[in-house]
Short mmCIF file of C-alpha atoms and ligand atoms in Angstrom, two decimals:
data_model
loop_
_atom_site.label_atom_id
_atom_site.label_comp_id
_atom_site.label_asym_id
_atom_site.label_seq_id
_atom_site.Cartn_x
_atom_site.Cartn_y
_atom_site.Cartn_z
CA UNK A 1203 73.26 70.12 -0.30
CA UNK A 1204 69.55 69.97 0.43
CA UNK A 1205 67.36 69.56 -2.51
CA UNK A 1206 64.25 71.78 -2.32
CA UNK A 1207 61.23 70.06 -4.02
CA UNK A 1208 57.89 71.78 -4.74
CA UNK A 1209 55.03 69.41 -4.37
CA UNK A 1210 51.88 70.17 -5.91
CA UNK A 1211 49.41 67.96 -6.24
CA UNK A 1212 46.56 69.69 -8.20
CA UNK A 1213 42.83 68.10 -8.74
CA UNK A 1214 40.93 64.89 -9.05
CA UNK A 1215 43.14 62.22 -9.20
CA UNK A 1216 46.16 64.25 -8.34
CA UNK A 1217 46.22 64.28 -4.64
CA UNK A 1218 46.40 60.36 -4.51
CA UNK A 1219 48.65 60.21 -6.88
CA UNK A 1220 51.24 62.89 -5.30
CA UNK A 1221 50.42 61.23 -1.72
CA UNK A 1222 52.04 57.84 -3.35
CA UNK A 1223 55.47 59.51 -4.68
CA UNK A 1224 55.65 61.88 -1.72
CA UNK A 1225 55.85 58.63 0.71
CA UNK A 1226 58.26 57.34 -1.97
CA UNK A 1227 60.20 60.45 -1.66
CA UNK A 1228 60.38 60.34 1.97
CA UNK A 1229 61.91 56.74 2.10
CA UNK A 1230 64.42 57.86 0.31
CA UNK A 1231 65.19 60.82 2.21
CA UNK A 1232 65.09 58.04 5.13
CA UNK A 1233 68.61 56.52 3.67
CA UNK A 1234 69.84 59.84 2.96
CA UNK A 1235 68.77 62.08 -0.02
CA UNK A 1236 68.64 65.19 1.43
CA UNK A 1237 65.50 66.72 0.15
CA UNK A 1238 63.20 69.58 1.81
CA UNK A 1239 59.54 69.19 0.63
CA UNK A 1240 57.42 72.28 0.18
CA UNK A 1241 53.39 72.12 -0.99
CA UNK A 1242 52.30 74.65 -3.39
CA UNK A 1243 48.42 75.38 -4.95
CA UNK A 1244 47.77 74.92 -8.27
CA UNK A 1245 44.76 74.21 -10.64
CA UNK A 1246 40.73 74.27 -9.59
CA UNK A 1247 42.28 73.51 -6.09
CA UNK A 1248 44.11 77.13 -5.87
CA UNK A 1249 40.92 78.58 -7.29
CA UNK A 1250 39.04 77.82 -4.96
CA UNK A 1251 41.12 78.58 -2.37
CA UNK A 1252 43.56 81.91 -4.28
CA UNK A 1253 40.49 82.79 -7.48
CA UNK A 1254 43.47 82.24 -9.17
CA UNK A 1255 44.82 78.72 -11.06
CA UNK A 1256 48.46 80.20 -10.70
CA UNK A 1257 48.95 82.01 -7.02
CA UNK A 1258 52.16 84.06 -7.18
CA UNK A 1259 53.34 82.05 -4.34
CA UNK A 1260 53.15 78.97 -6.13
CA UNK A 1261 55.31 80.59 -9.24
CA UNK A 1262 57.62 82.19 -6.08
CA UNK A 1263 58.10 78.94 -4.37
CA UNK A 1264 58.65 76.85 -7.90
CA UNK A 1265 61.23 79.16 -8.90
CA UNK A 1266 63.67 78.70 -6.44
CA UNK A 1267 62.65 75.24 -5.89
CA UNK A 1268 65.16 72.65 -7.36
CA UNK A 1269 62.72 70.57 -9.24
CA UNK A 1270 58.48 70.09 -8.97
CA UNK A 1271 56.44 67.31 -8.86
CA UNK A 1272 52.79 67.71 -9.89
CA UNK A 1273 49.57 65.60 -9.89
CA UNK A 1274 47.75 66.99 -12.11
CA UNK A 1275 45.13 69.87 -12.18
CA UNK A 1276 40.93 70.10 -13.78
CA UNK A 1277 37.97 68.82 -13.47
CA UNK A 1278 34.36 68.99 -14.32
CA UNK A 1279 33.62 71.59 -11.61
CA UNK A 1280 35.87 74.33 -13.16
CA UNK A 1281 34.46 73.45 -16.74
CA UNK A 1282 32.25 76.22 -17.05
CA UNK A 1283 35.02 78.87 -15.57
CA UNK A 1284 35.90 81.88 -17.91
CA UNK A 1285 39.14 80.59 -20.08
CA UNK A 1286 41.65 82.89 -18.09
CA UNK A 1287 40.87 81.15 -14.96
CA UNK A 1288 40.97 77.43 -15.73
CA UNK A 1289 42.80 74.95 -14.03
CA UNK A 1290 44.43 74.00 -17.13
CA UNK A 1291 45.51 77.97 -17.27
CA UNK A 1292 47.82 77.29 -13.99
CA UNK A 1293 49.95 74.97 -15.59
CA UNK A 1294 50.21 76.37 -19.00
CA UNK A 1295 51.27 79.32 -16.86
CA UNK A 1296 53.87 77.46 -14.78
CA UNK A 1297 55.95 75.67 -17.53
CA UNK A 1298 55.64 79.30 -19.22
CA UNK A 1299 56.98 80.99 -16.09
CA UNK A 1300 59.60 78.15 -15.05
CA UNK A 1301 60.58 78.66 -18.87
CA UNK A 1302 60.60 74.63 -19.33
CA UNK A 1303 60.16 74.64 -22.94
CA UNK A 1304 61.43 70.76 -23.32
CA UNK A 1305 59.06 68.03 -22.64
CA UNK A 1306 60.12 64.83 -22.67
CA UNK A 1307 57.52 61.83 -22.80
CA UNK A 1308 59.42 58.31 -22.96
CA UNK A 1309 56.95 55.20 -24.08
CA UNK A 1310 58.63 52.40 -22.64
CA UNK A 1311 56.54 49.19 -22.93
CA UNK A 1312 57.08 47.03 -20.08
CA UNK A 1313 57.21 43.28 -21.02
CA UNK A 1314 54.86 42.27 -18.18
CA UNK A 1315 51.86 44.97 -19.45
CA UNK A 1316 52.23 43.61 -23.81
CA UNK A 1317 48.82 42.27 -23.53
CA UNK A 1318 47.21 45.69 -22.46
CA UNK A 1319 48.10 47.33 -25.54
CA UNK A 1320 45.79 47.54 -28.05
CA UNK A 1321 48.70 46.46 -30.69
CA UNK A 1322 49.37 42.68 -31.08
CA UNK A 1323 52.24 42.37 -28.35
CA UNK A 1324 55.23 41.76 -31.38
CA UNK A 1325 54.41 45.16 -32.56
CA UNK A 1326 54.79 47.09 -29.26
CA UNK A 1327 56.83 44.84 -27.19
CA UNK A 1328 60.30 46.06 -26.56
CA UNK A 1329 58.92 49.82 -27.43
CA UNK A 1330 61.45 52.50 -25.79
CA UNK A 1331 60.75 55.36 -27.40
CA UNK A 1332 61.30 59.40 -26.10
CA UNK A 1333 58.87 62.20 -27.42
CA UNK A 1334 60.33 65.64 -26.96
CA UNK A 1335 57.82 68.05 -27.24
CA UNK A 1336 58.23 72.11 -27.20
CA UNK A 1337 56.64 73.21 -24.57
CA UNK A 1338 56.36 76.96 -24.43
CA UNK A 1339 55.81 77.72 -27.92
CA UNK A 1340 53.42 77.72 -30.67
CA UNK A 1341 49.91 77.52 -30.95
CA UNK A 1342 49.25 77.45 -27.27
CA UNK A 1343 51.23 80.28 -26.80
CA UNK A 1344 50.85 82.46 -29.92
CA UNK A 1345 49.80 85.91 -30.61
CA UNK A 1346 46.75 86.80 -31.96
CA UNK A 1347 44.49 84.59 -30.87
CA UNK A 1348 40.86 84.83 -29.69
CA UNK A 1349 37.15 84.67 -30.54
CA UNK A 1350 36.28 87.68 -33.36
CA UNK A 1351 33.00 88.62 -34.76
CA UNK A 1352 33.25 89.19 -38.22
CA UNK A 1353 31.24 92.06 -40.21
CA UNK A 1354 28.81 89.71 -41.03
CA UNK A 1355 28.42 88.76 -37.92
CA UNK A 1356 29.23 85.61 -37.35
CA UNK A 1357 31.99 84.38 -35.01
CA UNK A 1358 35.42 83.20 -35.74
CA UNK A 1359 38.26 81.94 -33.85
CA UNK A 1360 41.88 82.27 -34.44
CA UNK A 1361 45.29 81.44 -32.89
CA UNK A 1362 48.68 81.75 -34.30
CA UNK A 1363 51.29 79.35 -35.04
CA UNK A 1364 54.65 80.79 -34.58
CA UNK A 1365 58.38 79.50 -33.74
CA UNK A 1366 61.31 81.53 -33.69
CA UNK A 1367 64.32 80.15 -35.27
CA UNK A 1368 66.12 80.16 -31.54
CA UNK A 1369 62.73 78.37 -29.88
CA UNK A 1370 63.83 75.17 -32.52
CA UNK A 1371 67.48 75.66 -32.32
CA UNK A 1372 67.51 74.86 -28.38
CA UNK A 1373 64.31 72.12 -28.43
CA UNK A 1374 66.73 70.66 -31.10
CA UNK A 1375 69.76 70.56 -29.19
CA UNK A 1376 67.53 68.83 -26.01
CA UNK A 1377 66.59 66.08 -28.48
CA UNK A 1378 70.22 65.66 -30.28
CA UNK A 1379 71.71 65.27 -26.96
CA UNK A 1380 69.09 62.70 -25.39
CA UNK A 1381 69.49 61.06 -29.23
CA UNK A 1382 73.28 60.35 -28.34
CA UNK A 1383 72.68 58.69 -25.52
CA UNK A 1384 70.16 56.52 -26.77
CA UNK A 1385 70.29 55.12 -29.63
CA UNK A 1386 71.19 57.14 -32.32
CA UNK A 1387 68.42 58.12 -34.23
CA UNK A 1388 66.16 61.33 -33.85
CA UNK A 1389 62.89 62.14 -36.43
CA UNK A 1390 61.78 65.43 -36.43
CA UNK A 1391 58.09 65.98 -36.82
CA UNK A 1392 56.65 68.93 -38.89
CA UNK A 1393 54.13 69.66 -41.39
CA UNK A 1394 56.28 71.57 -43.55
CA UNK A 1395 54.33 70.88 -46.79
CA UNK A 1396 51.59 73.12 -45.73
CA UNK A 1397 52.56 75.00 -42.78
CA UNK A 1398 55.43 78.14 -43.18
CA UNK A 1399 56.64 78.02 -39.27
CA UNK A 1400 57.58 74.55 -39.37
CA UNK A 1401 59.38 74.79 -42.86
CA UNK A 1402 61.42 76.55 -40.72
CA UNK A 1403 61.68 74.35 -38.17
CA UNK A 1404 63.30 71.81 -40.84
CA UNK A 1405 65.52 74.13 -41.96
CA UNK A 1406 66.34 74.75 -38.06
CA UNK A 1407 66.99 70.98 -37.11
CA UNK A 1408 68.71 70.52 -40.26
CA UNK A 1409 71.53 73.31 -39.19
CA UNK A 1410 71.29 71.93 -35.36
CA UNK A 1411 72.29 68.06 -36.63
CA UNK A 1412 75.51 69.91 -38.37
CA UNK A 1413 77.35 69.79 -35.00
CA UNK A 1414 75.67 66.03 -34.10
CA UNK A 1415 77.79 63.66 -36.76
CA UNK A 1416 76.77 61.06 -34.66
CA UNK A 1417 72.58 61.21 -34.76
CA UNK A 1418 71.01 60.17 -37.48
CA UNK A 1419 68.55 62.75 -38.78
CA UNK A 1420 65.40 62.49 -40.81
CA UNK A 1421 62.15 64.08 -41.31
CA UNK A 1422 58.67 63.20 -41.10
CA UNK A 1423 55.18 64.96 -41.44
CA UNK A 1424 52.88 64.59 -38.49
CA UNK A 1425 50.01 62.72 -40.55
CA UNK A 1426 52.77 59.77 -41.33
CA UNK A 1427 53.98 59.68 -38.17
CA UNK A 1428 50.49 59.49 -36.53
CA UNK A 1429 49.96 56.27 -39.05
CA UNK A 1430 53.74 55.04 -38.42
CA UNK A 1431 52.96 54.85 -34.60
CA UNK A 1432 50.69 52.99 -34.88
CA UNK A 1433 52.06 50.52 -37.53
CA UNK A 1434 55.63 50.31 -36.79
CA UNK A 1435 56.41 52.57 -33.28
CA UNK A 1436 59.90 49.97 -32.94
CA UNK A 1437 61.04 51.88 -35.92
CA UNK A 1438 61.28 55.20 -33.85
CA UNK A 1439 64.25 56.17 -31.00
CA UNK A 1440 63.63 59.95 -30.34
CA UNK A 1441 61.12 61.69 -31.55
CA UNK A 1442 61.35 65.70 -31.78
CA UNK A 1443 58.17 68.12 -32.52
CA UNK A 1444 55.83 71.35 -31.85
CA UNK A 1445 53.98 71.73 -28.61
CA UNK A 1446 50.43 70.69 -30.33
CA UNK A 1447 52.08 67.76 -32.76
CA UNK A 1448 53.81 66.63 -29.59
CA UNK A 1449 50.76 66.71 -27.26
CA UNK A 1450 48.65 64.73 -29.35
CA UNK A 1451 51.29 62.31 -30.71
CA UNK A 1452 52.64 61.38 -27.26
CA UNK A 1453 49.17 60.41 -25.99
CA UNK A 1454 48.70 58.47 -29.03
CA UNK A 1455 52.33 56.34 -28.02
CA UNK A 1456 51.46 56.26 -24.81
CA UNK A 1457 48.38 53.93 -25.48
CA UNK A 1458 50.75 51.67 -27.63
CA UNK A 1459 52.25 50.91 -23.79
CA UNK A 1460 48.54 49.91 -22.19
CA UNK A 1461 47.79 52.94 -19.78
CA UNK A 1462 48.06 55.88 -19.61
CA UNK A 1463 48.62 55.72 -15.48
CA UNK A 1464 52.28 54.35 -16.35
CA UNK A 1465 53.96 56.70 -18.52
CA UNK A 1466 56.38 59.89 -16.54
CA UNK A 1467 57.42 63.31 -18.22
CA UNK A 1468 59.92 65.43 -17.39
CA UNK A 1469 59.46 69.47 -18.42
CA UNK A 1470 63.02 71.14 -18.33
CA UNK A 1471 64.71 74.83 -18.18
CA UNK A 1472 67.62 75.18 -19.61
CA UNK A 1473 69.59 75.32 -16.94
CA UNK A 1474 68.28 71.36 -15.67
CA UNK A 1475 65.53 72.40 -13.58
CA UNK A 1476 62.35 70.49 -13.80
CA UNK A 1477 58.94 69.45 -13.40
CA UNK A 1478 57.81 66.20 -13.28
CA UNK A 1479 54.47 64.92 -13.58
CA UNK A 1480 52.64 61.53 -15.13
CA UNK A 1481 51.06 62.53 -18.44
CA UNK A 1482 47.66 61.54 -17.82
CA UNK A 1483 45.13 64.41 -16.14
CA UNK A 1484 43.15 64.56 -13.26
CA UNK A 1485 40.83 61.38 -14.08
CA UNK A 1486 37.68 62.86 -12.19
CA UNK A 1487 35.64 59.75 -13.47
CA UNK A 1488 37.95 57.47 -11.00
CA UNK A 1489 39.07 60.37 -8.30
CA UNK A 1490 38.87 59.69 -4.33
CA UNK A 1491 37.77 55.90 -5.19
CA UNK A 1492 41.94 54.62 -4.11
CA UNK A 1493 41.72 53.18 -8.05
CA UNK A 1494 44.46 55.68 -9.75
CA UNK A 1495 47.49 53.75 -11.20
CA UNK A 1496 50.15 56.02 -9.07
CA UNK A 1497 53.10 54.17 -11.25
CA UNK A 1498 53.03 57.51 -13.46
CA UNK A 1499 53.77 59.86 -10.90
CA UNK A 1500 55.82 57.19 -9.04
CA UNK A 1501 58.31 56.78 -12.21
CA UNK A 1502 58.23 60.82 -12.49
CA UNK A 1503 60.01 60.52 -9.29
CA UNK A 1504 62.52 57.86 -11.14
CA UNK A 1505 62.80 60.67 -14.24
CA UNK A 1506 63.30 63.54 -11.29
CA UNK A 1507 66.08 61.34 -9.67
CA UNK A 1508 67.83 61.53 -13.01
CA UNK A 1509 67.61 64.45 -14.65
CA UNK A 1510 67.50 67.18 -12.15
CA UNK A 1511 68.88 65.38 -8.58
CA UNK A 1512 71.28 63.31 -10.39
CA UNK A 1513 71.03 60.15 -9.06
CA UNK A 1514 71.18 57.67 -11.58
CA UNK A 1515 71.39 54.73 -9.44
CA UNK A 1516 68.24 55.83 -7.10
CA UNK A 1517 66.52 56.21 -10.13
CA UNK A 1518 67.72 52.89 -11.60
CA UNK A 1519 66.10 51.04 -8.28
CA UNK A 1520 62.87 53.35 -8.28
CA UNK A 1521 62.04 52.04 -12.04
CA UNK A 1522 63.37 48.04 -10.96
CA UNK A 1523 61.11 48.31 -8.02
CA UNK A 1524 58.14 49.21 -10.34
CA UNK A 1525 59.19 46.28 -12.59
CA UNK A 1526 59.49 44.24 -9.95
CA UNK A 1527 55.93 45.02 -8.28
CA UNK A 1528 54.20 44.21 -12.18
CA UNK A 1529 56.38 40.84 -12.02
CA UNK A 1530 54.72 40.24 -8.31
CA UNK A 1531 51.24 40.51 -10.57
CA UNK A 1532 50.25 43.54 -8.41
CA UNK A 1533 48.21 45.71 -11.05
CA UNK A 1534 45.32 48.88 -10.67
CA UNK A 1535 42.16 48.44 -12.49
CA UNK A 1536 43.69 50.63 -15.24
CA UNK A 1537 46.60 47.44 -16.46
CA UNK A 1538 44.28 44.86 -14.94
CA UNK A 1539 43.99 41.18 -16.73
CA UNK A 1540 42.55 38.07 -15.25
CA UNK A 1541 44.98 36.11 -13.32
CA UNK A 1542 46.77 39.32 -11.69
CA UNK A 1543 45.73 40.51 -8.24
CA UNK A 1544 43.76 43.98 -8.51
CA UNK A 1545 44.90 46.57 -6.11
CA UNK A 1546 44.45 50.33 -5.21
CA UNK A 1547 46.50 53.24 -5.45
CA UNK A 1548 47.62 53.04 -1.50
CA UNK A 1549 48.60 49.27 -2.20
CA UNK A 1550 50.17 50.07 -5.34
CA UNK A 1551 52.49 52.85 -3.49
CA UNK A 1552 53.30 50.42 -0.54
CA UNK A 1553 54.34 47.51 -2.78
CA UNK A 1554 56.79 49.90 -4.55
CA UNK A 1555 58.43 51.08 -1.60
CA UNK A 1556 58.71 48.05 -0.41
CA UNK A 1557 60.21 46.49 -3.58
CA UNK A 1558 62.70 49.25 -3.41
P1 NAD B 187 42.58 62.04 -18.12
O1 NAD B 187 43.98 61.66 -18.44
O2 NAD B 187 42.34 62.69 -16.83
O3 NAD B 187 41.67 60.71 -18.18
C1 NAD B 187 41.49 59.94 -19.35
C2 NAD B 187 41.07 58.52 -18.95
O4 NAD B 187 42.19 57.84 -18.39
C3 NAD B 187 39.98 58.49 -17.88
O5 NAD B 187 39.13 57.40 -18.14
C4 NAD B 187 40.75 58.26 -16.59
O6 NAD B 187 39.99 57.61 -15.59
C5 NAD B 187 41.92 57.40 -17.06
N1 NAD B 187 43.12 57.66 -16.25
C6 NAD B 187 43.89 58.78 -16.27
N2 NAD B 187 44.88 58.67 -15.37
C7 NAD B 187 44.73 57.47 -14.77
C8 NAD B 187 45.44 56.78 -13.75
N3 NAD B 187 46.53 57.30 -13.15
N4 NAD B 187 45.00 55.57 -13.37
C9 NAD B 187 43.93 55.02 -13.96
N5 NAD B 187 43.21 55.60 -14.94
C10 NAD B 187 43.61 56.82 -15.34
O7 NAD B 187 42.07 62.94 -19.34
P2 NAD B 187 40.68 63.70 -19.54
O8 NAD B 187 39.56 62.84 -19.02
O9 NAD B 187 40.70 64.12 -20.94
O10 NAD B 187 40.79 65.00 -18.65
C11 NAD B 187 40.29 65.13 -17.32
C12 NAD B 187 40.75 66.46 -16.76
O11 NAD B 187 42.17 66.49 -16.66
C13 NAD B 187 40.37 67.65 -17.65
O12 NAD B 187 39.98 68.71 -16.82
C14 NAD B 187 41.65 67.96 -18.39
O13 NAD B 187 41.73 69.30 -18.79
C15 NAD B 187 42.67 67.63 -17.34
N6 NAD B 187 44.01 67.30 -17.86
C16 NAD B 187 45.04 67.68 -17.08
C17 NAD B 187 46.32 67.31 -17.46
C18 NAD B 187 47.45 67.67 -16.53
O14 NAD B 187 47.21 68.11 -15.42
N7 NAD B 187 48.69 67.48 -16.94
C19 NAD B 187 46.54 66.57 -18.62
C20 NAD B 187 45.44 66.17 -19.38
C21 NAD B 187 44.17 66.54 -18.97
#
């Protein structure tokens, strides 16, 4: 059956990017995956064009779409837009909308990049770690929030951290079941000495690992596991936590791999639907200069392949072929180190496809 895929590739960097998996996609759909691309606005682009970061045909198309791949969306010339109308607003509004409320951010650390970490290589190499981060809930998402005056006068800002017990019961179940099929072990991520929502959320995982005999469970506060990241990241297998502990720790692993132009995510419904898209934003320091590391969005295809079209073994060559094109030395500016040939992001696509 055909596969319906929503393409949209968003701001700065995002259109190079998406132009580098598309091709991908279509050379598989040369052998035989039957897929049906459709592009969708999103971000400062769809402002421009819509005055809106989310056009309803973008939501319309996404929903009955089978999976999305995005670029990513911002930029300085939308900086100074009202809040309601940033770029960033169109895809907190989309994984809102979609309802894909589990993110999952692996750090794998491929042998051929250890030297661009900024760990000594025997701390990082061999990293494969998974971050599953709610998506759709707390702070980002929580009511009240806003910019008050006070009596006095002066202003103050507010937002709300809530989770409802069956928000953590099914983020919980998303990171028991990738825990099983890994290896075993999940830490859940919290701040339950201070911080009455994600007391709960202990409580909540603790009651979810009652039907997973099999997955180790512990606990650890975000502050430690900031530090323990950093220190020891081999110790971890899957990682579980809030939307903001999970945004800021996954950026913080995925610099323990070297770049953040390699690392994928996947952002799931809970019915298997998806959107996939690199982690890293819309670089406008390095956008239209052919210098993006497309790898990201390229192994967001390989996550896409898995997950949603299930097609393990595509997926399987998709990630070799990247593997293979770092052991050809082929590298963007972002992974560069002397010795390896520098190339752009149209290279960089081109040597994939043809490693596949
Ligand atoms: P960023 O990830 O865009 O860039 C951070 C640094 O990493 C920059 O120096 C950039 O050049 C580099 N970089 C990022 N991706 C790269 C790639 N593929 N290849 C090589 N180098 C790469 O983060 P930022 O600078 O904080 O944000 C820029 C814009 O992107 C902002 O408007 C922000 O809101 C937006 N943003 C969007 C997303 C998203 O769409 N998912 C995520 C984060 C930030």
């Amino acid at each position: 059956m055909t596969k319906k895929i929503v393409i949209l590739p968003g701001d700065g960097i995002g259109p190079e990017i998406i132009e580098e998996a598309v091709k991908l996609l279509k050379a598989l759909a040369s052998e035989g995956l039957d897929l049906e691309l459709e592009y969708g606005l999103i971000g400062g682009a769809a402002y421009d064009e819509t005055g809106t970061p989310l056009p309803d045909e973008t939501v319309a198309m996404s929903l009955t779409a089978d999976a999305i791949l995005l670029g990513a969306v911002g930029g300085y010339k939308w900086e100074s837009l009202d809040i309601s109308v940033r770029p960033e607003k169109g895809l907190l509004g989309i994984r809102s909308k979609l309802n894909l409320f589990a993110n999952l951010r692996p750090a794998i650390l491929y042998p051929q990049l250890a030297d661009a970490s900024s760990l000594k290589a025997e701390v990082v190499s061999g990293l494969d770690l998974m971050i599953v981060r709610e998506l759709t809930g707390g702070i980002y998402f929580g009511q009240p929030r806003g910019i008050r005056i006070l009596d006095n006068g002066e202003k103050e800002g507010f937002n709300t951290l809530v989770y409802k017990e069956s928000e953590i019961t099914r983020i919980g179940k998303v990171a028991f079941d990738i825990a099983q099929k890994r290896q075993g072990r999940l830490c859940s991520v919290d701040k339950a000495n201070v911080l009455e929502s994600t007391e709960l959320w202990r409580e909540t995982m603790e009651t979810v690992a009652e039907s997973y005999s099999d997955v180790e469970l512990s606990h650890m506060y975000v502050d430690n596991a900031a530090m323990q990241l950093v220190r020891a990241p081999k110790q971890f297998d899957v990682m579980v936590t809030t939307n903001m502990f999970g945004d800021i720790l996954s950026d913080c692993a995925s610099m323990l791999t070297g770049s953040i132009g390699m690392l994928p995510s996947a952002s799931l419904d809970e019915g298997g639907k998806g959107m996939y898209e690199p982690i890293h934003g819309s670089a406008p320091d390095i956008a239209g200069q052919n210098v993006a590391n497309p790898l990201a969005t390229i192994l967001s295809v390989a996550m896409m392949l898995r997950y949603t079209l299930n097609e393990p073994t595509l997926a399987d060559r998709v990630e070799a072929a990247v593997s293979k094109v770092l052991d050809q030395g082929l590298r963007t500016a972002d992974i560069y180190s002397d010795g390896m040939t520098k190339v752009g992001t149209s290279e960089m696509g081109a040597a994939v496809i043809a490693a596949l």
